[in-house]
Short mmCIF file of C-alpha atoms (C1' of nucleotides) in Angstrom, two decimals:
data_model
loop_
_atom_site.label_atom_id
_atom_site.label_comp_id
_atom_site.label_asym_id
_atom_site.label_seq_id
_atom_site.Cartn_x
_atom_site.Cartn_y
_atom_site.Cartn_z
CA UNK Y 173 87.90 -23.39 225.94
CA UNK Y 174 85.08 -22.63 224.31
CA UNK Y 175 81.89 -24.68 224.39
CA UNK Y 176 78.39 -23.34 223.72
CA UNK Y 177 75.26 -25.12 223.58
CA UNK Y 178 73.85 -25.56 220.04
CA UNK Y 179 71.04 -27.52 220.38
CA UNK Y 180 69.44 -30.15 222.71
CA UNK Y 181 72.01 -32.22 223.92
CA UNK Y 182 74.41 -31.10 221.41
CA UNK Y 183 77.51 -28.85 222.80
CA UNK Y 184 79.95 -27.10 219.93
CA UNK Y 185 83.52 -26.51 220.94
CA UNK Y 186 84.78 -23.75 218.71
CA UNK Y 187 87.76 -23.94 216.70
CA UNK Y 188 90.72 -22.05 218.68
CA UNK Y 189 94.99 -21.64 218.56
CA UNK Y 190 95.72 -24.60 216.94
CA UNK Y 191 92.15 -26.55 216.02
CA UNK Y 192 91.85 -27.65 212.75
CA UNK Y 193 88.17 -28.00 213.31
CA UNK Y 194 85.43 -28.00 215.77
CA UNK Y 195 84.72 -30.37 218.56
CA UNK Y 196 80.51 -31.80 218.90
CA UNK Y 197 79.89 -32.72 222.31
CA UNK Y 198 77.11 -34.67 222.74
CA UNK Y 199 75.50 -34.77 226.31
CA UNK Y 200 73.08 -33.47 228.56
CA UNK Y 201 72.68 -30.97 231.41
CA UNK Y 202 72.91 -34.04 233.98
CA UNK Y 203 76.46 -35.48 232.28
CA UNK Y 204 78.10 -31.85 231.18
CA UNK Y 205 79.56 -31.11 235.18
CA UNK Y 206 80.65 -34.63 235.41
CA UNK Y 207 82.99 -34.45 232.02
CA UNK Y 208 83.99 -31.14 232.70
CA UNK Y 209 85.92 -32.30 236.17
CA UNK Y 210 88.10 -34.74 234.16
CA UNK Y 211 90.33 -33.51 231.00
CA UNK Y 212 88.22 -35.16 228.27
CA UNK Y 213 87.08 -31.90 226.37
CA UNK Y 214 90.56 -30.32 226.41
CA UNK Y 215 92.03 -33.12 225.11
CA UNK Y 216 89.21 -33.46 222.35
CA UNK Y 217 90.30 -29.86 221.19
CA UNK Y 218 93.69 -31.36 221.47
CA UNK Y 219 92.71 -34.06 219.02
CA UNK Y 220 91.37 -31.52 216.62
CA UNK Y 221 94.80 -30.06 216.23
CA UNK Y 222 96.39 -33.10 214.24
CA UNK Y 223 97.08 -33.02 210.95
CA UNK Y 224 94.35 -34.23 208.55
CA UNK Y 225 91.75 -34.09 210.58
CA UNK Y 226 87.73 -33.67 209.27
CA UNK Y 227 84.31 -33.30 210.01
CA UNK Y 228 84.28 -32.59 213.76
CA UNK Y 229 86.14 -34.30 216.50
CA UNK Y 230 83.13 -35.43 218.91
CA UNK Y 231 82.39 -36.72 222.24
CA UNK Y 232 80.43 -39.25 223.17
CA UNK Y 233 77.93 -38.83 226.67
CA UNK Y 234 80.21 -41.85 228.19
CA UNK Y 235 83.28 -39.44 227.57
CA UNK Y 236 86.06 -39.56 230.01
CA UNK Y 237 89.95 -38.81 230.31
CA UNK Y 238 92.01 -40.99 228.57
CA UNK Y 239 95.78 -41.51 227.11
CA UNK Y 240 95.86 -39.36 224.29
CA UNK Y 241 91.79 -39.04 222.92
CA UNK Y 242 89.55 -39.14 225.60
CA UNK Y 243 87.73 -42.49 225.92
CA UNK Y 244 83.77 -41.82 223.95
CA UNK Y 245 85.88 -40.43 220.87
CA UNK Y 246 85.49 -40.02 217.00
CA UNK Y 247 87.88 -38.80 215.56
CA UNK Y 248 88.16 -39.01 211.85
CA UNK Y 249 91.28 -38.40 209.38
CA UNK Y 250 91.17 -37.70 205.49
CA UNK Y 251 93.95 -39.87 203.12
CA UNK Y 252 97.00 -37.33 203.96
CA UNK Y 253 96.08 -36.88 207.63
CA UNK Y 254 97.41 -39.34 210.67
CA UNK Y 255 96.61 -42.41 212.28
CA UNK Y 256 97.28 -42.25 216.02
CA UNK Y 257 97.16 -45.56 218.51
CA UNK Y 258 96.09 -43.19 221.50
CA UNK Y 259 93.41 -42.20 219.55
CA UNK Y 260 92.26 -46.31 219.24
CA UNK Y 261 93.23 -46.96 222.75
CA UNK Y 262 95.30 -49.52 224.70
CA UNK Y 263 92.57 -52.15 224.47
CA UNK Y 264 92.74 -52.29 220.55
CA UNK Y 265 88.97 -54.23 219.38
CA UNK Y 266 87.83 -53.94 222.94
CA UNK Y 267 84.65 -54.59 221.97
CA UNK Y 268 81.53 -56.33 222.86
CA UNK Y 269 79.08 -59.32 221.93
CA UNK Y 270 75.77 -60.14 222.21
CA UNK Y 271 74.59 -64.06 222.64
CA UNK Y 272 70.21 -64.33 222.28
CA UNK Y 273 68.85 -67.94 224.09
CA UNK Y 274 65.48 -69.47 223.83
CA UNK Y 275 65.27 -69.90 227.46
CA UNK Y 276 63.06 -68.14 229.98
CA UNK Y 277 64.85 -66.62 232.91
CA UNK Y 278 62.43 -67.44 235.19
CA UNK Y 279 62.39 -71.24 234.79
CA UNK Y 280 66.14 -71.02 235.63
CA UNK Y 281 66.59 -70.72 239.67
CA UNK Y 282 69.27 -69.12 241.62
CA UNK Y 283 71.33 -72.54 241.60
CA UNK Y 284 70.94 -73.35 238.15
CA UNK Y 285 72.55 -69.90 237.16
CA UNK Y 286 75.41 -70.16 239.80
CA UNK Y 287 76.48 -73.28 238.13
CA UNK Y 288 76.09 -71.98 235.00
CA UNK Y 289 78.66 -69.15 235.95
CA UNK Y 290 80.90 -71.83 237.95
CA UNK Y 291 81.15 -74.04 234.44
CA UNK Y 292 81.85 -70.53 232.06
CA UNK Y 293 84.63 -69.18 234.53
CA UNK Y 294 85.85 -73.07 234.27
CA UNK Y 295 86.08 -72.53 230.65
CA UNK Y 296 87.06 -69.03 230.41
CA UNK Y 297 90.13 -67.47 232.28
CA UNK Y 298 89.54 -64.55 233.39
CA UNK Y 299 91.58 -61.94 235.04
CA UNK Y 300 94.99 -59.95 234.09
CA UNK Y 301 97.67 -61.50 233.06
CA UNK Y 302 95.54 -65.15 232.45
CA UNK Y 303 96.60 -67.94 229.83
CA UNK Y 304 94.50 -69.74 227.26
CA UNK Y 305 93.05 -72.97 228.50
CA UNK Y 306 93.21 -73.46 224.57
CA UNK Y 307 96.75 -75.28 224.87
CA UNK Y 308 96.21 -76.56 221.29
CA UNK Y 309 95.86 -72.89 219.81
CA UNK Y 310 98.89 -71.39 219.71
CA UNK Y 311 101.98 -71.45 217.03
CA UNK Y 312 100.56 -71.98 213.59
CA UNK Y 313 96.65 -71.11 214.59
CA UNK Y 314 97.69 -68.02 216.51
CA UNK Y 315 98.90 -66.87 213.06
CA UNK Y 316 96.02 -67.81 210.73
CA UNK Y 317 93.80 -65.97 213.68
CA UNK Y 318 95.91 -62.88 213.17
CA UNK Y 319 95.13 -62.94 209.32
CA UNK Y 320 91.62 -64.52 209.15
CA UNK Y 321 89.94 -62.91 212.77
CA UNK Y 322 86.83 -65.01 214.16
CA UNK Y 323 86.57 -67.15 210.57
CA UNK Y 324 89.90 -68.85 211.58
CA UNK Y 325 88.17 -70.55 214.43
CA UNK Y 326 84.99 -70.90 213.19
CA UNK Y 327 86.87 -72.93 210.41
CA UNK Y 328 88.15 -74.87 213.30
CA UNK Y 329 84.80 -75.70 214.83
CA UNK Y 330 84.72 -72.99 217.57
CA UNK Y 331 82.08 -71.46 216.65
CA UNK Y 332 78.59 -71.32 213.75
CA UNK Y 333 78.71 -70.60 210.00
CA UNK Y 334 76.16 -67.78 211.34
CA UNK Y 335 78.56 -66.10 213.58
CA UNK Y 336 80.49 -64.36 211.11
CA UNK Y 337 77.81 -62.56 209.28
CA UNK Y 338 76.80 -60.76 212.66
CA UNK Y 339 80.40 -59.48 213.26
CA UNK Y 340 81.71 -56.01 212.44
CA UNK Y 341 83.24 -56.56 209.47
CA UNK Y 342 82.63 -60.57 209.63
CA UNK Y 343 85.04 -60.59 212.25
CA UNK Y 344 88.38 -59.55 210.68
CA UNK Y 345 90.22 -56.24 209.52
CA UNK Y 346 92.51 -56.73 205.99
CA UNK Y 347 95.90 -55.41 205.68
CA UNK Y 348 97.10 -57.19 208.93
CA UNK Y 349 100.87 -58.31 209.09
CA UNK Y 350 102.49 -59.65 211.74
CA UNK Y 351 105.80 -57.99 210.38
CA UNK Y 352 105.03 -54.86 211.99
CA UNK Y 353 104.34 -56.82 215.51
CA UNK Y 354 106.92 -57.17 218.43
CA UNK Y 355 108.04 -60.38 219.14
CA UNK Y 356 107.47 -59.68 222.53
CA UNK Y 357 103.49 -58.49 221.27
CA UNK Y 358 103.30 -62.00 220.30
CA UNK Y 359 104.38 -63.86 223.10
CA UNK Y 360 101.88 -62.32 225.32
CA UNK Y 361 99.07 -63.07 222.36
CA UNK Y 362 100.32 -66.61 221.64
CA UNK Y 363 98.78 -67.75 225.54
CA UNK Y 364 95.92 -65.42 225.92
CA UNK Y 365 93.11 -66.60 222.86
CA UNK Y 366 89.99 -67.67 224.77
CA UNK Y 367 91.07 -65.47 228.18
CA UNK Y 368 88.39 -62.62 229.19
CA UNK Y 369 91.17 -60.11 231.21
CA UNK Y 370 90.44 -57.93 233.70
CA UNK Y 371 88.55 -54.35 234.50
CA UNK Y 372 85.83 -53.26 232.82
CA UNK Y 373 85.83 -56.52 230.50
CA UNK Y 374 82.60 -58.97 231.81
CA UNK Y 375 80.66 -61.98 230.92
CA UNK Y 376 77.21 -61.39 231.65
CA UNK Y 377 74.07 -63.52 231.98
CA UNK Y 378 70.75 -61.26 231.40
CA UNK Y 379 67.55 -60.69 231.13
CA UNK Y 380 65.25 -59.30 228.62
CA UNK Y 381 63.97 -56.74 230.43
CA UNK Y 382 62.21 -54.94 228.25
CA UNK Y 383 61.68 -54.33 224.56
CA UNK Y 384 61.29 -50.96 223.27
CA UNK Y 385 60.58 -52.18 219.13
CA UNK Y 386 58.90 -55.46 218.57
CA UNK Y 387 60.15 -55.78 214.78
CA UNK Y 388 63.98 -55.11 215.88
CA UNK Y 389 63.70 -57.30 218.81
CA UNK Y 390 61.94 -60.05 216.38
CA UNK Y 391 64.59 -59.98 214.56
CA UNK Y 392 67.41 -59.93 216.98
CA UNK Y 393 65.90 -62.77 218.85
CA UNK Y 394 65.65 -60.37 221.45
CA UNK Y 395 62.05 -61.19 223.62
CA UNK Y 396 61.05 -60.02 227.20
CA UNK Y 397 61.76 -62.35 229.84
CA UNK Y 398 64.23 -64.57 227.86
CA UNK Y 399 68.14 -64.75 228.71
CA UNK Y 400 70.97 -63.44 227.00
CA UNK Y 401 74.78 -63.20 227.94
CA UNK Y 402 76.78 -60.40 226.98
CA UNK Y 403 80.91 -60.99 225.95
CA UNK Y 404 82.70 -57.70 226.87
CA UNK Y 405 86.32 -58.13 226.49
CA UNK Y 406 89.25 -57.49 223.41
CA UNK Y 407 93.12 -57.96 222.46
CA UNK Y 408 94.41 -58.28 225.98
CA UNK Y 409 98.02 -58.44 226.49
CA UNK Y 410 98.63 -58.25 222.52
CA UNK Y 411 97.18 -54.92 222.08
CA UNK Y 412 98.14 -53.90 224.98
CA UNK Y 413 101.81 -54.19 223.72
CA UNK Y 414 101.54 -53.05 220.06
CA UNK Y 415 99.83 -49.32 221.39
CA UNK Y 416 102.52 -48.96 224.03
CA UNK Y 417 105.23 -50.75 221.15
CA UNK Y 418 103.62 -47.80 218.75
CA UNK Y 419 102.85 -45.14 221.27
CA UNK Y 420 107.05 -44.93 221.56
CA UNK Y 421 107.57 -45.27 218.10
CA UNK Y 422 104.27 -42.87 216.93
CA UNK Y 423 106.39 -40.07 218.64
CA UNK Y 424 109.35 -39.96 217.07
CA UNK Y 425 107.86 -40.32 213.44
CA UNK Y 426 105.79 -37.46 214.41
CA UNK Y 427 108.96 -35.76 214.96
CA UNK Y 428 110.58 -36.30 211.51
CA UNK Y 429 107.29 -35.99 209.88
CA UNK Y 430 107.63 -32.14 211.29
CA UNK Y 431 104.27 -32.49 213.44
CA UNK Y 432 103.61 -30.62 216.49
CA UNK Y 433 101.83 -32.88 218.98
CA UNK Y 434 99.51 -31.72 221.63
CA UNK Y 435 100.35 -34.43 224.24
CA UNK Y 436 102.38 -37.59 223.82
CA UNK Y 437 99.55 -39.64 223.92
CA UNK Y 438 98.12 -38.16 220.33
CA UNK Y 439 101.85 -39.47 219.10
CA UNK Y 440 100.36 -39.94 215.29
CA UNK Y 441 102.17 -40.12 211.50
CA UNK Y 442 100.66 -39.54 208.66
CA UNK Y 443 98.96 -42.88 207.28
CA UNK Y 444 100.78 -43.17 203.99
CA UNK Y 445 104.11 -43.06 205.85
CA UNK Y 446 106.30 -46.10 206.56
CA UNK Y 447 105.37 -46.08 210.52
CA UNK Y 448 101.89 -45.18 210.18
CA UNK Y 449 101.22 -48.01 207.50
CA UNK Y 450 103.04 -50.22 209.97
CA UNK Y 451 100.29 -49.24 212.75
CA UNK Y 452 97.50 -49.80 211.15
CA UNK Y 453 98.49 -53.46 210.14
CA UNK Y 454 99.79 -53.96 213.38
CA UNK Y 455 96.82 -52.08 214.81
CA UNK Y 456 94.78 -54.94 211.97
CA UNK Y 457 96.68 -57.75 213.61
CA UNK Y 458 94.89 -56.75 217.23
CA UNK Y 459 91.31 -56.29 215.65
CA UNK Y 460 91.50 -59.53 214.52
CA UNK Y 461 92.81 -61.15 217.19
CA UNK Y 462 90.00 -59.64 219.58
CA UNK Y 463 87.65 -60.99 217.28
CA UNK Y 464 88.75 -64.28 217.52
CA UNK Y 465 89.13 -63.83 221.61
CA UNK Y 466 85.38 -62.93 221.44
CA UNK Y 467 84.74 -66.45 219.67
CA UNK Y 468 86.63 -68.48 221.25
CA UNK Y 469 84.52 -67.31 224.17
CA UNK Y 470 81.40 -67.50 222.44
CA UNK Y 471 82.09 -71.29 222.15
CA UNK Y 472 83.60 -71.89 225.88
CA UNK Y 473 80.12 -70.27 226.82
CA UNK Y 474 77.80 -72.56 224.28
CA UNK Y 475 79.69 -75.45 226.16
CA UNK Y 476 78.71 -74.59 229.27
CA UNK Y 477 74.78 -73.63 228.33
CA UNK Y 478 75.28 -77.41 227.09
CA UNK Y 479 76.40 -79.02 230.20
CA UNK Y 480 74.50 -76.95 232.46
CA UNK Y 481 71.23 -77.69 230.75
CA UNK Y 482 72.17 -81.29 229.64
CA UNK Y 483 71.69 -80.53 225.45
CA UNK Y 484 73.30 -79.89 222.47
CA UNK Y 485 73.93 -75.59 222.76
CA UNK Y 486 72.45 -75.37 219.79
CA UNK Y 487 68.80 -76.27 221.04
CA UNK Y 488 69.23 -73.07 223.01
CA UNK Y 489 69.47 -70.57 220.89
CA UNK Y 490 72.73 -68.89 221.65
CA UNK Y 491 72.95 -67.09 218.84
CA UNK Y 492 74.93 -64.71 217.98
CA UNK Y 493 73.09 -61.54 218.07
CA UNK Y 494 75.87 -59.13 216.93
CA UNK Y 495 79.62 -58.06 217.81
CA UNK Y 496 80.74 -54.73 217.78
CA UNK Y 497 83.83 -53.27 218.39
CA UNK Y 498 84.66 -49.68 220.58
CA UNK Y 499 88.35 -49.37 220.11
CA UNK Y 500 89.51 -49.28 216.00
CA UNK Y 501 90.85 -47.31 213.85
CA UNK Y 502 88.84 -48.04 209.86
CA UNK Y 503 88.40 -46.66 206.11
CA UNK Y 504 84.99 -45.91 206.15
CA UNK Y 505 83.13 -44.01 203.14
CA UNK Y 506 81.59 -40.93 204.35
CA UNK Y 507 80.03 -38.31 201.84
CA UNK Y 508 81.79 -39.97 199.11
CA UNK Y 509 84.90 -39.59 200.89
CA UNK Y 510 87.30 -42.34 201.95
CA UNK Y 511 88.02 -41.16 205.21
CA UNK Y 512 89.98 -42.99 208.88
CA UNK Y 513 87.35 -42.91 211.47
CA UNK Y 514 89.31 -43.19 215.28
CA UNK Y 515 86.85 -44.54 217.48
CA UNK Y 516 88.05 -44.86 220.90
CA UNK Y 517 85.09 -45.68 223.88
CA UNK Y 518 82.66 -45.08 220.70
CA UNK Y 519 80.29 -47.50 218.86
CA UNK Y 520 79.52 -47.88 215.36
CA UNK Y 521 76.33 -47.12 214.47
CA UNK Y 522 74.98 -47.54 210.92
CA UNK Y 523 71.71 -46.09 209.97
CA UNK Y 524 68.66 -49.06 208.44
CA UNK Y 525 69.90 -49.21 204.79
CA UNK Y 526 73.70 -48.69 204.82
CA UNK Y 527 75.24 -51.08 203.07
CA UNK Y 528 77.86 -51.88 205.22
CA UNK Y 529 74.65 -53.97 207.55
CA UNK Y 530 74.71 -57.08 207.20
CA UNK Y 531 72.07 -58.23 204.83
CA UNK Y 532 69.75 -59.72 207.76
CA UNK Y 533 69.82 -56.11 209.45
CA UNK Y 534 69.96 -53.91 206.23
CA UNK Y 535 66.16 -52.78 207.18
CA UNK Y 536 67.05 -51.62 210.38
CA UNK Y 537 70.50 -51.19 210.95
CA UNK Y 538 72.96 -53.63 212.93
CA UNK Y 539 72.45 -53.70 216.58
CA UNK Y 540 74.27 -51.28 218.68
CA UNK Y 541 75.41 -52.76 222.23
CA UNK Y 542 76.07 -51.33 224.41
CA UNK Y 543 77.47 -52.50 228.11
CA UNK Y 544 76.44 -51.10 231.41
CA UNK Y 545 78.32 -51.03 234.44
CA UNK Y 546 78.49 -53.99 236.22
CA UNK Y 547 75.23 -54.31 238.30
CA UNK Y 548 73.17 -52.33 235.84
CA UNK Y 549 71.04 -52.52 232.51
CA UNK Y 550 72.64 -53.13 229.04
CA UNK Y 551 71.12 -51.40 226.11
CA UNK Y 552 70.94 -52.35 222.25
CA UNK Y 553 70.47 -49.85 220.32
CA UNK Y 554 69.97 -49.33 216.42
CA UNK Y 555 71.54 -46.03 214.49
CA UNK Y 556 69.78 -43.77 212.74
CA UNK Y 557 70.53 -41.17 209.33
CA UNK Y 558 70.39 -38.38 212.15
CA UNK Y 559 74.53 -39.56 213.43
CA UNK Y 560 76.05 -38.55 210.73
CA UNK Y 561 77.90 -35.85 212.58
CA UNK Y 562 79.50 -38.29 214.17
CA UNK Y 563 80.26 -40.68 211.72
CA UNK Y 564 77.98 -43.32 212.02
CA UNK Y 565 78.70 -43.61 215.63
CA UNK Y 566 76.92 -44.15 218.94
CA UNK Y 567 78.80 -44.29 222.93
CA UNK Y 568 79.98 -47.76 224.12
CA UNK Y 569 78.71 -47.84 227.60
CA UNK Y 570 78.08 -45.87 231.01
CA UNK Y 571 81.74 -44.69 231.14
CA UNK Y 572 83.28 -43.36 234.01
CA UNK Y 573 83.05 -41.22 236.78
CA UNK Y 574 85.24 -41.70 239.41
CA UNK Y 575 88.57 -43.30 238.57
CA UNK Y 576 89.82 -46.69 239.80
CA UNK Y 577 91.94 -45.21 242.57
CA UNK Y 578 89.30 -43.08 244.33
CA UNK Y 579 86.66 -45.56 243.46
CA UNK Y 580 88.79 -47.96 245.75
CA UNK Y 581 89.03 -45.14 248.38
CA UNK Y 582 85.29 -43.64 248.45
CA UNK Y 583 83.12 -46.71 247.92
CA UNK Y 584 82.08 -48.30 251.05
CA UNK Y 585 81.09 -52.05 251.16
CA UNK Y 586 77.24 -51.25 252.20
CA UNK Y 587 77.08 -48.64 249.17
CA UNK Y 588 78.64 -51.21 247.01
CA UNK Y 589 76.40 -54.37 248.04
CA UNK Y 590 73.27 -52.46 247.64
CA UNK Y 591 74.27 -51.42 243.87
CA UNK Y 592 74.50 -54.98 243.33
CA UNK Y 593 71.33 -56.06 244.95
CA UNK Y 594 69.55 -59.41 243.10
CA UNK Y 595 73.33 -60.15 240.87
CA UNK Y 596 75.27 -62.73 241.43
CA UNK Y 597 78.70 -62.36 241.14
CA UNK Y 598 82.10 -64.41 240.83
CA UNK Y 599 83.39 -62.92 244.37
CA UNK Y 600 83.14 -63.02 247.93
CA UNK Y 601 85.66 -60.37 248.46
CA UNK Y 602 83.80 -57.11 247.34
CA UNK Y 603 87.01 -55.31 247.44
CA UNK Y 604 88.84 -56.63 244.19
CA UNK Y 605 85.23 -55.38 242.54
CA UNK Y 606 85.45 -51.59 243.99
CA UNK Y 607 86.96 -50.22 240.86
CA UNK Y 608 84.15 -51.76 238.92
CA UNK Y 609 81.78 -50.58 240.98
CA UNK Y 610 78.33 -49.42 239.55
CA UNK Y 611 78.71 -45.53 241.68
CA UNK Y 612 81.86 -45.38 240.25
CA UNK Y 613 80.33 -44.94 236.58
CA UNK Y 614 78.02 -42.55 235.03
CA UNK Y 615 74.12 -43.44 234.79
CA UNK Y 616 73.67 -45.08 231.75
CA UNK Y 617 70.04 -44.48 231.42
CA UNK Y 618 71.10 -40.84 231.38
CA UNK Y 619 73.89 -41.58 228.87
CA UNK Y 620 71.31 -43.57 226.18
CA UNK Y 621 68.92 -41.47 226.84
CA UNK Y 622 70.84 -38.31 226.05
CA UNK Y 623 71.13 -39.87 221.90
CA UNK Y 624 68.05 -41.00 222.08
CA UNK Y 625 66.38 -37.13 222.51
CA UNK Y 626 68.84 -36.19 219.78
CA UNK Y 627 67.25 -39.19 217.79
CA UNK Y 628 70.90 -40.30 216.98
CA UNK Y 629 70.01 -43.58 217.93
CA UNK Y 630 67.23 -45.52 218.87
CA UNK Y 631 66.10 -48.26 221.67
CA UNK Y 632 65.57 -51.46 220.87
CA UNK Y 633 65.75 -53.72 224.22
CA UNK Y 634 67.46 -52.94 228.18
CA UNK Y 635 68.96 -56.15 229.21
CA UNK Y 636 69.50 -56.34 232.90
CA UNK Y 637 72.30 -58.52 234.79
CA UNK Y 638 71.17 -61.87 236.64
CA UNK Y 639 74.85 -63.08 236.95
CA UNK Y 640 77.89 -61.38 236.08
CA UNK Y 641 81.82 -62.52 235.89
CA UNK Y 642 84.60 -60.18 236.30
CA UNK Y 643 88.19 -60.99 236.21
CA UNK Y 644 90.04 -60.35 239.23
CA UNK Y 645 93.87 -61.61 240.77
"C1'" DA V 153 92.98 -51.67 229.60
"C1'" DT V 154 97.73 -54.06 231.24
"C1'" DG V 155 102.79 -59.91 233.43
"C1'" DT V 156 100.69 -51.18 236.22
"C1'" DA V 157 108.76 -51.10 234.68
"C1'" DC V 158 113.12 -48.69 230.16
#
DNA sequence: ATGTAC
């Protein structure tokens, strides 16, 4: 393998064997020995090898091994190239969304937030393999969710006229049909709308802890001192089935398409084909379904800012700052090209002016969240003209460093209760929370702050956790 | 990430 620095922060992986074109590596002198224990760049170089691809295949500073692309992925395909569900992920729209309030932290005590993270986890299920307290939302709405995204329920009253225009996308992918979904796909998705999962997925209550721009944090509704919950969760068991339903059927079209895969989990066909047109509406069906999970809990949350505090959620703020989503597969116009841009672990980032901003953030570009490990800061971020290399795209979070199994072996209870020093959280049994365990990721300051030297992105606010809720068993 | 199994 061949990687050579280029610049600050900026790592080129030259084209070799079978690379169609180079990897960008984006990360710093801290982060480089950590990726380079896992697999993540070989199986960038492996990405670069499909058919179709452009522009570079790049790496995120949260990159880590993954099924197929590594997770902090772009990788981008031209009309004629593949589409690839290992290259979206398992967790298809695993994404994440940001709630603003008009309420100051520190006239909320300890008790007042526990309760407030007893009534969400009453509303929200959370943990694998969880049903939908939404009894009432399955059958007919299940399918105008799939089709519509977060409108359907906002149509429905689960959510503010407002909410869609800060959603990637307004909250729902076109070209969706459930014909291309497994029955059994739908099943699982029929009884999980409204459920929050497991792992690395999170509802957080936060601070403002500090504001880096005063205009962008204005705007976003984003002020020190203030709280704000973060929604970090996507398709659950849904998308979980269509990319292992796809991941099976990915490989043998790449057969008969004559394609040469570099590891089953890049099992890809080219996009025009019958099974890779199938995908990406089945792929569509997921997106929009995540988008919808992410409002339904938006709304279970506004209830429970209303109960807790005794008002109407509205007189709270609770707005919805902005949604973004790490795991999708979308036609996006680069260079005047039409283009598939993979991101898998990778955040959208448009630059102030792209038209693809919603018209409230045109100026200065959507906000970019992006989650911490449990325990420690969020950022938002805004994008800047300078990430074009990477199509517009910015990393999704801390990512990992130790994986689940040795996190659960290494981590000892004092290490782990010190990380979460002055948190609440939804346990008393510190062992179901090992995997998720703040030493277990990389430092995220480290991982921001590597973009932000490139000027790739910019800081807008760090958002720390008061009170988080994980699913567990 | 995930009813951690075809």
């Amino acid at each position: 393998m061949d990687l050579f620095k280029e610049s600050l922060n900026r790592y080129r992986l030259r084209r070799t064997g079978e690379m169609q074109v180079d990897g960008l590596v984006f990360i710093n002198e801290h982060l480089l020995p950590l990726v380079k224990r896992d697999k993540s760049l070989e199986q960038l170089c492996a990405a670069a090898s499909l058919p179709g691809v452009v522009g570079h295949v790049c790496g995120m500073p949260d990159i880590h091994e993954g099924f197929g692309l590594p997770i902090g992925g772009v990788m981008a395909t031209a009309e004629g190239g593949v589409i690839s569900a290992g290259a979206v992920g398992m967790d298809i729209n695993c994404g994440v969304r940001l709630l603003n309030t008009n309420i100051q932290a520190k006239e909320v005590p300890i008790p007042v937030l526990r309760k407030l993270l007893q009534k969400i986890e009453e509303y929200v299920p959370t943990g694998i393999g969880k049903k939908s307290k939404h009894r009432d939302m399955d059958g007919k709405i299940f399918e105008s969710v799939i089709y519509q995204g977060a409108g359907s329920l906002i149509e429905r009253g689960c959510g503010w006229s407002d909410d869609l225009k800060n959603t990637e996308e307004k909250g729902f992918l076109s070209g969706a049909s459930l014909e291309a979904v497994s029955r059994k796909a739908c099943e699982r998705g029929k009884e999980q709308l409204g459920t929050l999962g497991g792992g690395n997925h999170f509802i957080e209550v936060q601070i403002v802890e500090e504001v880096y721009s005063r205009v962008e944090g204005d705007l976003f509704g984003l002020l020190p001192g203030m709280l704000a919950v973060m929604i970090h969760t996507g398709s659950r068991g849904f998308g979980h089935q269509i990319c292992t339903d796809y991941s099976r059927s990915l490989l043998g079209a790449a057969k008969r398409h004559g394609i040469d895969l570099p590891n089953r989990g890049l099992a890809c066909a080219p996009v025009d084909s019958k099974e890779g047109r199938d995908y990406y509406a089945a792929m569509a069906c997921a997106v929009n379904y995540a988008f919808a999970n992410r409002q339904m809990i938006t709304h279970d949350v506004r209830r429970a800012f209303g109960d807790v505090f005794g008002c109407p959620p509205e007189t709270l703020g609770l707005k919805l700052v902005y949604d973004v989503a790490h795991n999708i597969a979308k036609w996006e116009k680069h260079n005047g090209k039409k283009i598939l841009v993979h991101r898998k672990g990778a955040t959208r980032a448009l630059p102030p002016g792209h038209p693809q901003n919603p018209p409230s953030y045109i100026e200065t570009g959507h906000p970019v969240l992006v989650p911490g490990s449990m325990g420690t800061a969020s950022y938002v971020l805004t994008g800047t003209e300078k990430a074009t290399e990477s199509f517009y795209s910015a990393n999704h979070g801390a990512g990992r460093k130790m994986s689940r199994k040795s996190a659960i072996k290494e981590i000892s209870r004092d290490q782990f209760e010190s990380s979460m020093m002055g948190v609440l959280y939804n346990s008393r049994n510190y062992k179901e929370l090992l995997d998720e365990a703040p030493v277990a990721y990389k430092d995220i300051d480290q991982v921001v702050e590597t973009l932000v030297a490139i000027g790739m992105v910019r800081k807008i606010a760090r958002l720390r956790p008061l009170g988080v809720i994980k699913g567990k068993d």
